[in-house]
Backbone as ProteinMPNN parsed JSONL, in Angstrom:
{"seq_chain_A": "XXXXXXXXXXXXXXXXXXXXXXXXXXXXXXXXXXXXXXXXXXXXXXXXXXXXXXXXXXXXXXXXXXXXXXXXXXXXXXXXXXXXXXXXXXXXXXXXXXXXXXXXXXXXXXXXXXXXXXXXXXXXXXXXXXXXXXXXXXXXXXXXXXXXXXXXXXXXXXXXXXXXXXXXXXXX", "coords_chain_A": {"N_chain_A": [[0.824, -1.205, 0.0], [0.35, 2.314, -0.576], [2.06, 5.136, 0.916], [1.375, 7.991, 2.876], [3.375, 9.384, 3.932], [6.348, 10.732, 2.89], [8.863, 9.948, 3.768], [8.526, 7.384, 4.557], [7.466, 6.133, 2.282], [9.609, 6.156, 0.546], [11.048, 3.854, 1.041], [9.545, 1.863, 0.025], [10.306, 0.479, -2.419], [10.017, -1.709, -3.974], [12.101, -3.475, -4.066], [14.234, -6.103, -2.842], [15.411, -5.95, 0.367], [18.632, -6.345, 1.887], [20.063, -5.586, 4.063], [19.438, -3.671, 7.017], [19.213, -0.648, 8.84], [18.991, 1.442, 11.7], [19.473, 4.693, 12.924], [20.12, 6.956, 15.579], [20.375, 10.384, 16.003], [21.766, 13.055, 17.851], [21.539, 16.399, 18.394], [22.76, 18.246, 20.667], [21.822, 20.899, 22.966], [23.527, 24.034, 22.514], [27.009, 23.533, 22.655], [26.9, 20.999, 23.517], [27.513, 18.043, 25.589], [26.508, 18.141, 28.128], [23.641, 17.96, 30.369], [21.884, 20.036, 29.953], [18.675, 21.265, 29.214], [18.216, 23.357, 27.513], [19.999, 26.043, 25.918], [20.777, 29.378, 26.527], [18.719, 32.234, 27.415], [16.101, 31.493, 27.665], [13.943, 33.156, 27.398], [13.845, 34.927, 25.197], [13.707, 34.466, 21.591], [16.12, 33.519, 21.041], [17.185, 30.871, 21.7], [18.669, 27.753, 22.159], [17.49, 24.678, 21.782], [18.293, 22.303, 20.892], [18.09, 19.177, 19.008], [16.643, 16.05, 18.138], [16.985, 13.368, 15.898], [16.416, 10.881, 13.294], [17.937, 8.295, 11.249], [17.109, 6.169, 8.636], [18.101, 3.254, 6.973], [18.339, 1.235, 4.131], [19.735, -1.439, 2.462], [19.697, -2.789, -0.679], [19.328, -5.936, -2.545], [20.423, -5.525, -5.022], [22.472, -3.875, -4.58], [21.746, -1.218, -4.433], [21.019, 1.671, -2.448], [18.797, 2.899, -0.058], [18.234, 5.672, 1.841], [17.043, 7.751, 4.474], [17.075, 10.7, 6.325], [15.633, 12.2, 9.01], [13.405, 14.2, 11.088], [11.057, 14.923, 13.746], [9.055, 17.7, 13.959], [7.663, 20.76, 15.362], [4.944, 22.327, 13.68], [4.556, 24.99, 13.886], [5.86, 27.666, 15.931], [6.732, 26.734, 19.284], [6.411, 27.302, 22.79], [7.354, 27.025, 26.132], [6.559, 28.787, 28.112], [4.934, 31.033, 27.194], [3.38, 29.696, 25.448], [2.171, 28.295, 22.298], [2.142, 24.872, 23.594], [1.425, 22.589, 22.361], [1.093, 21.637, 19.139], [0.319, 21.148, 15.615], [2.194, 18.528, 14.195], [5.129, 17.82, 12.144], [7.03, 15.953, 9.773], [10.354, 16.46, 8.894], [13.044, 16.811, 6.594], [16.251, 16.029, 7.683], [18.736, 15.762, 6.65], [22.174, 16.279, 6.672], [22.025, 17.764, 8.959], [23.501, 19.126, 11.866], [25.127, 17.307, 14.51], [26.06, 16.051, 17.779], [26.193, 13.565, 19.008], [25.688, 10.122, 18.281], [24.041, 6.986, 17.609], [23.879, 3.756, 16.286], [22.094, 0.925, 14.956], [21.923, -2.308, 13.609], [19.077, -3.803, 12.205], [16.464, -6.27, 11.831], [14.572, -7.175, 8.865], [11.885, -7.366, 9.562], [11.83, -5.858, 11.928], [12.57, -3.391, 10.895], [10.404, -2.863, 9.21], [8.493, -2.587, 11.204], [9.307, -0.206, 12.37], [8.848, 1.562, 10.226], [6.068, 1.312, 10.071], [5.346, 2.374, 12.539], [6.165, 5.069, 12.186], [4.528, 5.819, 10.065], [2.064, 5.655, 11.344], [2.313, 7.769, 13.087], [2.256, 9.971, 11.484], [0.328, 11.986, 11.391], [0.405, 13.01, 13.859], [0.219, 15.215, 16.714], [2.654, 17.626, 17.796], [4.034, 17.812, 20.911], [5.473, 19.715, 23.336], [6.088, 18.759, 25.9], [5.244, 16.064, 26.038], [5.335, 14.699, 23.561], [7.74, 15.168, 21.732], [10.536, 15.968, 19.496], [12.498, 14.256, 20.49], [11.085, 12.275, 21.911], [9.787, 11.118, 19.719], [11.99, 10.044, 18.211], [13.118, 8.19, 20.032], [10.939, 6.443, 20.444], [10.383, 5.551, 17.843], [12.727, 4.15, 17.206], [12.584, 2.23, 19.233], [10.382, 0.785, 18.383], [11.51, -0.875, 16.572], [13.008, -2.528, 18.13], [15.272, -1.293, 19.096], [16.572, -0.071, 21.796], [16.888, 2.796, 23.743], [17.859, 4.822, 26.558], [15.354, 6.802, 28.239], [15.513, 9.679, 29.575], [14.05, 12.092, 31.598], [14.073, 15.568, 31.569], [13.765, 18.92, 32.94], [12.156, 22.067, 32.299], [11.39, 25.586, 32.32], [8.015, 25.746, 33.083], [7.45, 23.167, 32.308], [8.444, 19.861, 31.197], [10.327, 16.954, 30.054], [11.34, 14.35, 27.741], [14.459, 15.053, 26.143], [16.989, 16.521, 23.961], [19.408, 17.126, 25.314], [19.563, 15.457, 27.647], [19.225, 12.912, 26.392], [21.451, 12.779, 24.695], [23.57, 12.661, 26.568], [22.892, 10.262, 27.82], [23.335, 8.425, 25.749], [26.033, 8.808, 25.286]], "CA_chain_A": [[0.0, 0.0, 0.0], [1.085, 3.578, -0.621], [2.194, 5.839, 2.182], [1.233, 9.442, 2.78], [4.603, 9.961, 4.456], [7.406, 10.51, 1.899], [10.026, 9.288, 4.378], [8.194, 5.967, 4.602], [7.251, 5.607, 0.928], [10.919, 6.015, -0.109], [11.547, 2.495, 1.255], [8.662, 0.937, -0.687], [10.87, 0.556, -3.766], [9.796, -2.974, -4.67], [13.333, -4.261, -4.09], [14.487, -6.908, -1.649], [16.479, -5.446, 1.22], [19.512, -7.353, 2.481], [20.444, -5.12, 5.396], [18.609, -2.571, 7.5], [19.858, 0.018, 9.967], [18.373, 2.646, 12.247], [20.416, 5.513, 13.683], [19.598, 8.115, 16.3], [21.332, 11.493, 16.047], [21.393, 14.045, 18.854], [22.147, 17.732, 18.382], [22.507, 18.758, 22.013], [21.839, 22.371, 23.034], [24.86, 24.626, 22.573], [28.059, 22.656, 22.151], [26.657, 19.651, 24.035], [28.368, 17.562, 26.661], [25.851, 18.222, 29.431], [22.218, 17.633, 30.327], [21.036, 21.231, 29.871], [17.608, 21.101, 28.231], [18.32, 24.44, 26.535], [21.059, 27.016, 26.146], [20.195, 30.692, 26.287], [18.002, 32.693, 28.597], [14.777, 30.888, 27.745], [12.883, 34.151, 27.288], [13.774, 35.385, 23.815], [13.731, 33.379, 20.62], [17.518, 33.123, 20.898], [17.354, 29.739, 22.594], [19.018, 26.526, 21.456], [16.938, 23.528, 22.504], [18.814, 21.082, 20.302], [17.163, 18.413, 18.175], [16.921, 14.623, 17.993], [16.408, 12.896, 14.642], [16.806, 9.513, 12.981], [18.22, 7.909, 9.867], [16.773, 4.801, 8.284], [18.904, 2.847, 5.814], [18.043, -0.086, 3.578], [20.598, -1.823, 1.347], [18.984, -3.787, -1.481], [20.149, -7.032, -3.093], [21.13, -5.068, -6.231], [23.453, -2.929, -4.032], [21.225, 0.144, -4.308], [20.818, 2.048, -1.053], [17.789, 3.917, 0.225], [18.337, 6.169, 3.209], [16.385, 9.016, 4.745], [17.402, 11.268, 7.627], [14.529, 13.129, 9.26], [12.975, 14.354, 12.467], [9.697, 15.383, 14.007], [9.108, 19.114, 14.322], [6.397, 21.486, 15.46], [4.677, 23.047, 12.433], [4.699, 26.405, 14.233], [6.663, 27.82, 17.138], [6.212, 26.331, 20.585], [7.099, 27.98, 23.893], [6.833, 26.463, 27.381], [6.047, 29.838, 28.997], [3.816, 31.777, 26.632], [2.584, 28.807, 24.618], [1.528, 27.025, 22.644], [3.05, 23.739, 23.8], [0.935, 21.475, 21.559], [0.728, 22.111, 17.803], [0.414, 20.124, 14.577], [3.566, 18.108, 13.963], [5.533, 17.576, 10.761], [8.323, 15.317, 9.559], [11.184, 17.321, 8.057], [14.331, 16.245, 6.205], [17.364, 16.498, 8.515], [20.002, 15.389, 6.021], [23.17, 17.334, 6.852], [21.842, 18.449, 10.244], [24.603, 18.97, 12.814], [24.87, 16.531, 15.734], [27.239, 15.713, 18.594], [26.157, 12.185, 19.487], [24.821, 9.246, 17.501], [24.095, 5.563, 17.904], [23.231, 3.024, 15.205], [21.883, -0.497, 15.204], [21.37, -3.113, 12.521], [17.809, -4.429, 12.59], [15.943, -7.218, 10.849], [13.562, -6.608, 7.97], [10.648, -7.263, 10.343], [11.982, -4.714, 12.832], [12.59, -2.194, 10.045], [9.0, -2.651, 8.825], [7.777, -2.106, 12.394], [9.653, 1.214, 12.51], [8.113, 2.276, 9.18], [4.652, 1.338, 10.466], [5.235, 3.342, 13.638], [6.279, 6.416, 11.619], [3.292, 6.033, 9.298], [0.995, 5.868, 12.314], [2.514, 9.062, 13.747], [2.362, 11.015, 10.465], [-0.592, 13.098, 11.643], [0.457, 13.277, 15.297], [0.596, 16.547, 17.182], [3.925, 17.807, 18.492], [3.806, 18.372, 22.243], [6.772, 20.016, 23.927], [6.307, 17.986, 27.114], [4.904, 14.644, 25.986], [5.682, 14.052, 22.293], [8.591, 16.099, 20.986], [11.446, 15.295, 18.564], [13.23, 13.2, 21.191], [10.132, 11.175, 22.118], [9.596, 10.453, 18.424], [13.175, 9.252, 17.839], [13.237, 7.068, 20.97], [9.856, 5.486, 20.227], [10.533, 4.954, 16.51], [13.789, 3.149, 17.34], [12.08, 1.159, 20.099], [9.46, -0.033, 17.588], [12.344, -1.869, 15.9], [13.816, -3.255, 19.101], [16.477, -0.523, 19.431], [16.168, 0.596, 23.025], [17.802, 3.768, 24.359], [17.236, 5.366, 27.766], [14.554, 8.021, 28.117], [15.639, 10.465, 30.796], [13.266, 13.317, 31.498], [14.597, 16.776, 32.187], [12.701, 19.898, 33.138], [12.378, 23.424, 31.829], [10.329, 26.439, 32.871], [6.675, 25.456, 32.598], [7.216, 21.787, 31.904], [9.58, 18.953, 31.171], [10.146, 15.728, 29.291], [12.521, 13.87, 27.036], [15.102, 16.19, 25.481], [18.285, 16.173, 23.367], [20.499, 17.214, 26.274], [19.607, 14.214, 28.423], [19.416, 11.748, 25.541], [22.841, 12.778, 24.258], [24.408, 12.164, 27.665], [22.586, 8.842, 28.034], [23.983, 7.651, 24.692], [27.48, 8.912, 25.511]], "C_chain_A": [[0.85, 1.243, 0.0], [1.119, 4.241, 0.73], [2.045, 7.331, 1.941], [2.507, 10.135, 3.255], [5.751, 9.678, 3.486], [8.642, 9.812, 2.464], [9.787, 7.799, 4.535], [8.128, 5.408, 3.181], [8.562, 5.41, 0.17], [11.431, 4.575, -0.025], [10.688, 1.443, 0.558], [9.069, 0.932, -2.155], [10.715, -0.743, -4.549], [11.026, -3.86, -4.743], [13.521, -5.006, -2.767], [15.66, -6.329, -0.867], [17.317, -6.587, 1.771], [20.066, -6.901, 3.828], [19.677, -3.847, 5.722], [19.262, -1.963, 8.73], [19.037, 1.225, 10.403], [19.423, 3.373, 13.077], [19.665, 6.63, 14.38], [20.707, 9.158, 16.358], [20.833, 12.529, 17.051], [22.233, 15.308, 18.692], [21.806, 18.33, 19.736], [22.506, 20.292, 21.99], [23.264, 22.911, 23.153], [25.891, 23.702, 21.961], [27.935, 21.246, 22.709], [27.562, 19.314, 25.199], [27.779, 17.72, 28.051], [24.354, 17.969, 29.256], [21.316, 18.871, 30.243], [19.944, 21.03, 28.828], [17.569, 22.239, 27.203], [19.505, 25.308, 26.892], [20.489, 28.371, 25.747], [19.333, 31.058, 27.477], [16.576, 32.169, 28.7], [13.63, 31.868, 27.563], [12.731, 34.605, 25.843], [13.748, 34.191, 22.88], [15.152, 32.858, 20.437], [17.852, 32.012, 21.886], [17.672, 28.51, 21.744], [18.518, 25.349, 22.276], [17.485, 22.207, 21.973], [17.755, 20.366, 19.48], [17.608, 16.958, 18.148], [16.254, 14.156, 16.706], [16.952, 11.512, 14.323], [17.211, 9.37, 11.516], [17.817, 6.46, 9.705], [17.531, 4.456, 7.009], [18.575, 1.414, 5.433], [18.992, -0.323, 2.419], [19.896, -2.965, 0.616], [19.929, -4.829, -2.069], [20.833, -6.655, -4.402], [22.169, -3.987, -5.879], [22.978, -1.469, -4.008], [20.919, 0.406, -2.837], [19.727, 3.107, -0.97], [18.028, 4.378, 1.656], [17.668, 7.521, 3.324], [16.726, 9.426, 6.173], [16.361, 12.344, 7.904], [14.169, 13.18, 10.737], [11.571, 14.892, 12.533], [9.773, 16.8, 14.569], [7.715, 19.672, 14.581], [6.19, 22.275, 14.164], [4.741, 24.561, 12.641], [5.478, 26.483, 15.536], [5.957, 27.337, 18.395], [7.044, 27.026, 21.664], [6.503, 27.515, 25.206], [6.203, 27.519, 28.296], [4.802, 30.495, 28.416], [2.931, 30.922, 25.734], [2.741, 29.127, 23.144], [2.569, 25.93, 22.912], [2.636, 22.556, 22.931], [0.422, 22.019, 20.23], [0.8, 20.941, 16.818], [1.892, 19.806, 14.338], [3.846, 17.884, 12.491], [6.873, 16.867, 10.729], [9.107, 16.147, 8.559], [12.538, 16.656, 7.817], [15.441, 16.865, 7.061], [18.706, 16.098, 7.923], [20.982, 16.556, 6.151], [23.033, 18.107, 8.149], [22.998, 18.113, 11.181], [24.186, 18.083, 14.004], [26.171, 16.3, 16.475], [27.328, 14.228, 18.924], [25.27, 11.355, 18.557], [25.013, 7.805, 17.942], [23.306, 4.842, 16.816], [23.075, 1.564, 15.572], [21.352, -1.153, 13.943], [20.106, -3.782, 13.03], [17.389, -5.395, 11.492], [14.936, -6.504, 9.949], [12.242, -6.412, 8.709], [10.689, -6.053, 11.277], [11.935, -3.398, 12.059], [11.165, -1.835, 9.616], [8.191, -2.104, 9.999], [8.064, -0.625, 12.633], [8.886, 2.039, 11.479], [6.626, 2.39, 9.535], [4.421, 2.339, 11.588], [5.233, 4.775, 13.092], [5.019, 6.775, 10.839], [2.14, 6.4, 10.242], [1.084, 7.259, 12.952], [2.519, 10.247, 12.776], [1.438, 12.209, 10.705], [-0.601, 13.49, 13.12], [0.75, 14.744, 15.6], [1.966, 16.495, 17.854], [3.59, 18.435, 19.83], [5.158, 18.501, 22.932], [7.095, 19.106, 25.109], [6.119, 16.479, 26.948], [5.214, 13.949, 24.672], [6.438, 15.033, 21.416], [9.537, 15.297, 20.072], [12.167, 14.119, 19.215], [12.331, 12.005, 21.483], [9.946, 10.39, 20.826], [10.771, 9.522, 18.108], [13.32, 8.014, 18.723], [12.186, 6.004, 20.67], [9.94, 4.816, 18.861], [11.595, 3.855, 16.557], [13.308, 1.946, 18.151], [11.121, 0.239, 19.351], [10.219, -1.123, 16.847], [13.279, -2.589, 16.84], [15.111, -2.565, 19.485], [16.124, 0.35, 20.623], [17.249, 1.548, 23.521], [17.098, 4.364, 25.573], [16.406, 6.611, 27.467], [14.579, 8.739, 29.458], [14.858, 11.758, 30.615], [13.947, 14.451, 32.244], [13.454, 17.745, 32.41], [13.135, 21.255, 32.623], [11.256, 24.278, 32.384], [8.982, 26.081, 32.248], [6.442, 24.026, 32.185], [8.46, 20.932, 31.958], [9.264, 17.731, 30.352], [11.451, 15.265, 28.701], [13.121, 15.036, 26.266], [16.478, 15.789, 24.96], [19.461, 16.248, 24.332], [20.671, 15.928, 27.062], [19.898, 13.008, 27.542], [20.876, 11.656, 25.073], [23.78, 12.243, 25.331], [24.154, 10.702, 27.948], [23.294, 7.966, 27.014], [25.498, 7.675, 24.851], [27.947, 7.857, 26.51]], "O_chain_A": [[1.963, 1.231, 0.524], [0.298, 3.943, 1.597], [2.521, 7.866, 0.941], [2.7, 11.326, 3.013], [6.1, 8.517, 3.272], [9.383, 9.162, 1.726], [10.741, 7.027, 4.638], [8.67, 4.337, 2.906], [8.628, 4.592, -0.747], [12.161, 4.121, -0.906], [11.057, 0.27, 0.506], [8.293, 1.324, -3.027], [11.225, -0.863, -5.663], [11.002, -4.892, -5.413], [13.029, -4.586, -1.72], [16.773, -6.232, -1.385], [16.798, -7.658, 2.085], [20.489, -7.724, 4.64], [19.319, -3.063, 4.843], [19.805, -2.683, 9.569], [18.465, 1.936, 9.576], [20.169, 2.753, 13.835], [18.701, 7.179, 13.846], [21.842, 8.848, 16.719], [19.644, 12.844, 17.101], [23.456, 15.291, 18.832], [20.711, 18.854, 19.938], [23.11, 20.907, 21.111], [24.106, 22.308, 23.818], [25.68, 23.152, 20.88], [28.765, 20.387, 22.414], [28.276, 20.166, 25.728], [28.457, 17.466, 29.047], [23.868, 17.788, 28.14], [20.106, 18.762, 30.443], [20.235, 20.666, 27.689], [16.957, 22.097, 26.144], [19.964, 25.31, 28.034], [19.795, 28.485, 24.737], [19.225, 30.293, 28.435], [15.913, 32.378, 29.715], [12.467, 31.466, 27.572], [11.617, 34.662, 25.321], [13.764, 33.042, 23.323], [15.362, 31.859, 19.748], [18.681, 32.179, 22.781], [17.018, 28.262, 20.731], [19.058, 25.055, 23.342], [17.196, 21.137, 22.51], [16.656, 20.883, 19.28], [18.804, 16.666, 18.137], [15.102, 14.498, 16.441], [17.851, 11.025, 15.008], [16.878, 10.201, 10.671], [18.145, 5.619, 10.542], [17.599, 5.26, 6.079], [18.535, 0.513, 6.27], [19.06, 0.486, 1.494], [19.547, -3.979, 1.219], [21.146, -4.649, -2.095], [21.725, -7.37, -4.858], [22.674, -3.284, -6.754], [23.731, -0.583, -3.605], [20.601, -0.512, -2.08], [19.734, 4.086, -1.717], [18.024, 3.566, 2.58], [17.714, 8.335, 2.402], [16.675, 8.619, 7.1], [16.219, 13.29, 7.129], [14.571, 12.325, 11.526], [10.974, 15.266, 11.524], [10.48, 17.053, 15.545], [6.718, 19.141, 14.094], [7.143, 22.827, 13.613], [4.954, 25.318, 11.694], [5.724, 25.459, 16.173], [4.748, 27.506, 18.552], [8.228, 27.301, 21.47], [5.289, 27.592, 25.396], [5.397, 27.18, 29.162], [3.748, 30.518, 29.051], [1.862, 31.36, 25.307], [3.374, 30.119, 22.783], [3.726, 26.049, 22.508], [3.409, 21.611, 22.774], [-0.557, 22.765, 20.19], [1.29, 19.866, 17.163], [2.731, 20.705, 14.286], [2.924, 17.771, 11.684], [7.749, 17.137, 11.551], [8.591, 16.5, 7.498], [13.105, 16.026, 8.71], [15.55, 18.088, 7.148], [19.714, 16.098, 8.629], [20.66, 17.686, 5.786], [23.827, 19.006, 8.422], [23.419, 16.96, 11.277], [23.035, 18.116, 14.44], [27.251, 16.345, 15.886], [28.423, 13.695, 19.1], [24.228, 11.826, 18.101], [26.015, 7.454, 18.564], [22.202, 5.257, 16.462], [23.823, 1.031, 16.391], [20.45, -0.631, 13.287], [20.069, -4.272, 14.159], [17.894, -5.342, 10.37], [14.506, -5.386, 10.233], [11.557, -5.409, 8.507], [9.709, -5.319, 11.401], [11.339, -2.42, 12.509], [10.767, -0.67, 9.65], [7.311, -1.261, 9.816], [7.18, 0.125, 13.047], [8.336, 3.091, 11.807], [6.007, 3.432, 9.325], [3.425, 3.063, 11.592], [4.403, 5.593, 13.487], [4.509, 7.891, 10.939], [1.361, 7.317, 9.98], [0.067, 7.853, 13.312], [2.754, 11.386, 13.181], [1.736, 13.321, 10.269], [-1.492, 14.206, 13.578], [1.44, 15.423, 14.839], [2.377, 15.471, 18.399], [2.935, 19.476, 19.883], [5.889, 17.522, 23.088], [8.249, 18.723, 25.299], [6.766, 15.698, 27.644], [5.347, 12.726, 24.649], [5.886, 15.641, 20.499], [9.358, 14.091, 19.897], [12.418, 13.104, 18.566], [12.748, 10.858, 21.327], [9.945, 9.159, 20.829], [10.571, 8.353, 17.778], [13.609, 6.923, 18.231], [12.491, 4.812, 20.642], [9.605, 3.639, 18.73], [11.395, 2.766, 16.019], [13.584, 0.797, 17.805], [11.049, -0.954, 19.647], [9.656, -2.17, 16.528], [14.249, -3.203, 16.396], [15.965, -3.172, 20.131], [15.463, 1.379, 20.482], [18.399, 1.145, 23.699], [15.869, 4.406, 25.613], [16.72, 7.376, 26.554], [13.783, 8.453, 30.352], [14.993, 12.436, 29.597], [14.344, 14.307, 33.401], [12.303, 17.434, 32.106], [14.326, 21.551, 32.525], [10.262, 23.741, 32.874], [8.831, 26.109, 31.027], [5.341, 23.687, 31.749], [9.413, 21.239, 32.675], [8.113, 17.48, 29.994], [12.527, 15.714, 29.094], [12.395, 15.908, 25.789], [17.074, 14.831, 25.453], [20.424, 15.497, 24.178], [21.767, 15.374, 27.142], [20.725, 12.168, 27.897], [21.46, 10.572, 25.062], [24.683, 11.46, 25.036], [25.083, 9.966, 28.279], [23.797, 6.895, 27.352], [26.17, 6.679, 24.583], [29.135, 7.789, 26.825]]}, "name": "protein", "num_of_chains": 1, "seq": "XXXXXXXXXXXXXXXXXXXXXXXXXXXXXXXXXXXXXXXXXXXXXXXXXXXXXXXXXXXXXXXXXXXXXXXXXXXXXXXXXXXXXXXXXXXXXXXXXXXXXXXXXXXXXXXXXXXXXXXXXXXXXXXXXXXXXXXXXXXXXXXXXXXXXXXXXXXXXXXXXXXXXXXXXXXX"}
């Protein structure tokens, strides 16, 4: 069946995959290396909250490779103090996005399909700063394929949850 999500449909190429891999990338706030959930004063827009995103890779039996690097973003600005904290979400291409920490795992075809199904299911999900942000998405998508990483919750003014600062340190 066709997929409404271009990051999922890219893998429906009609070719037999021989290897599958999922990677988690973490762009920690600032220069990274600590659990700060954000860098900056938290009041102006000049705040670095970091970003967590994933890469899916499929190598086919004809040696062709399909890979997509993407993350889950709020469709409009979110702010824990003045709001909103819950907005429509969107998957956005993160190819070339900077990161400090990453972790990859080879998965089976069944596990890879489970990750694709999870992403498809979340294609119309809302982005919630506290309960379903970019880091929650990456952790849960990987977990759907049996790739388990810790989910440490941090806090910020007005809320808290999974975040790139904590996840980056957990993976380190």
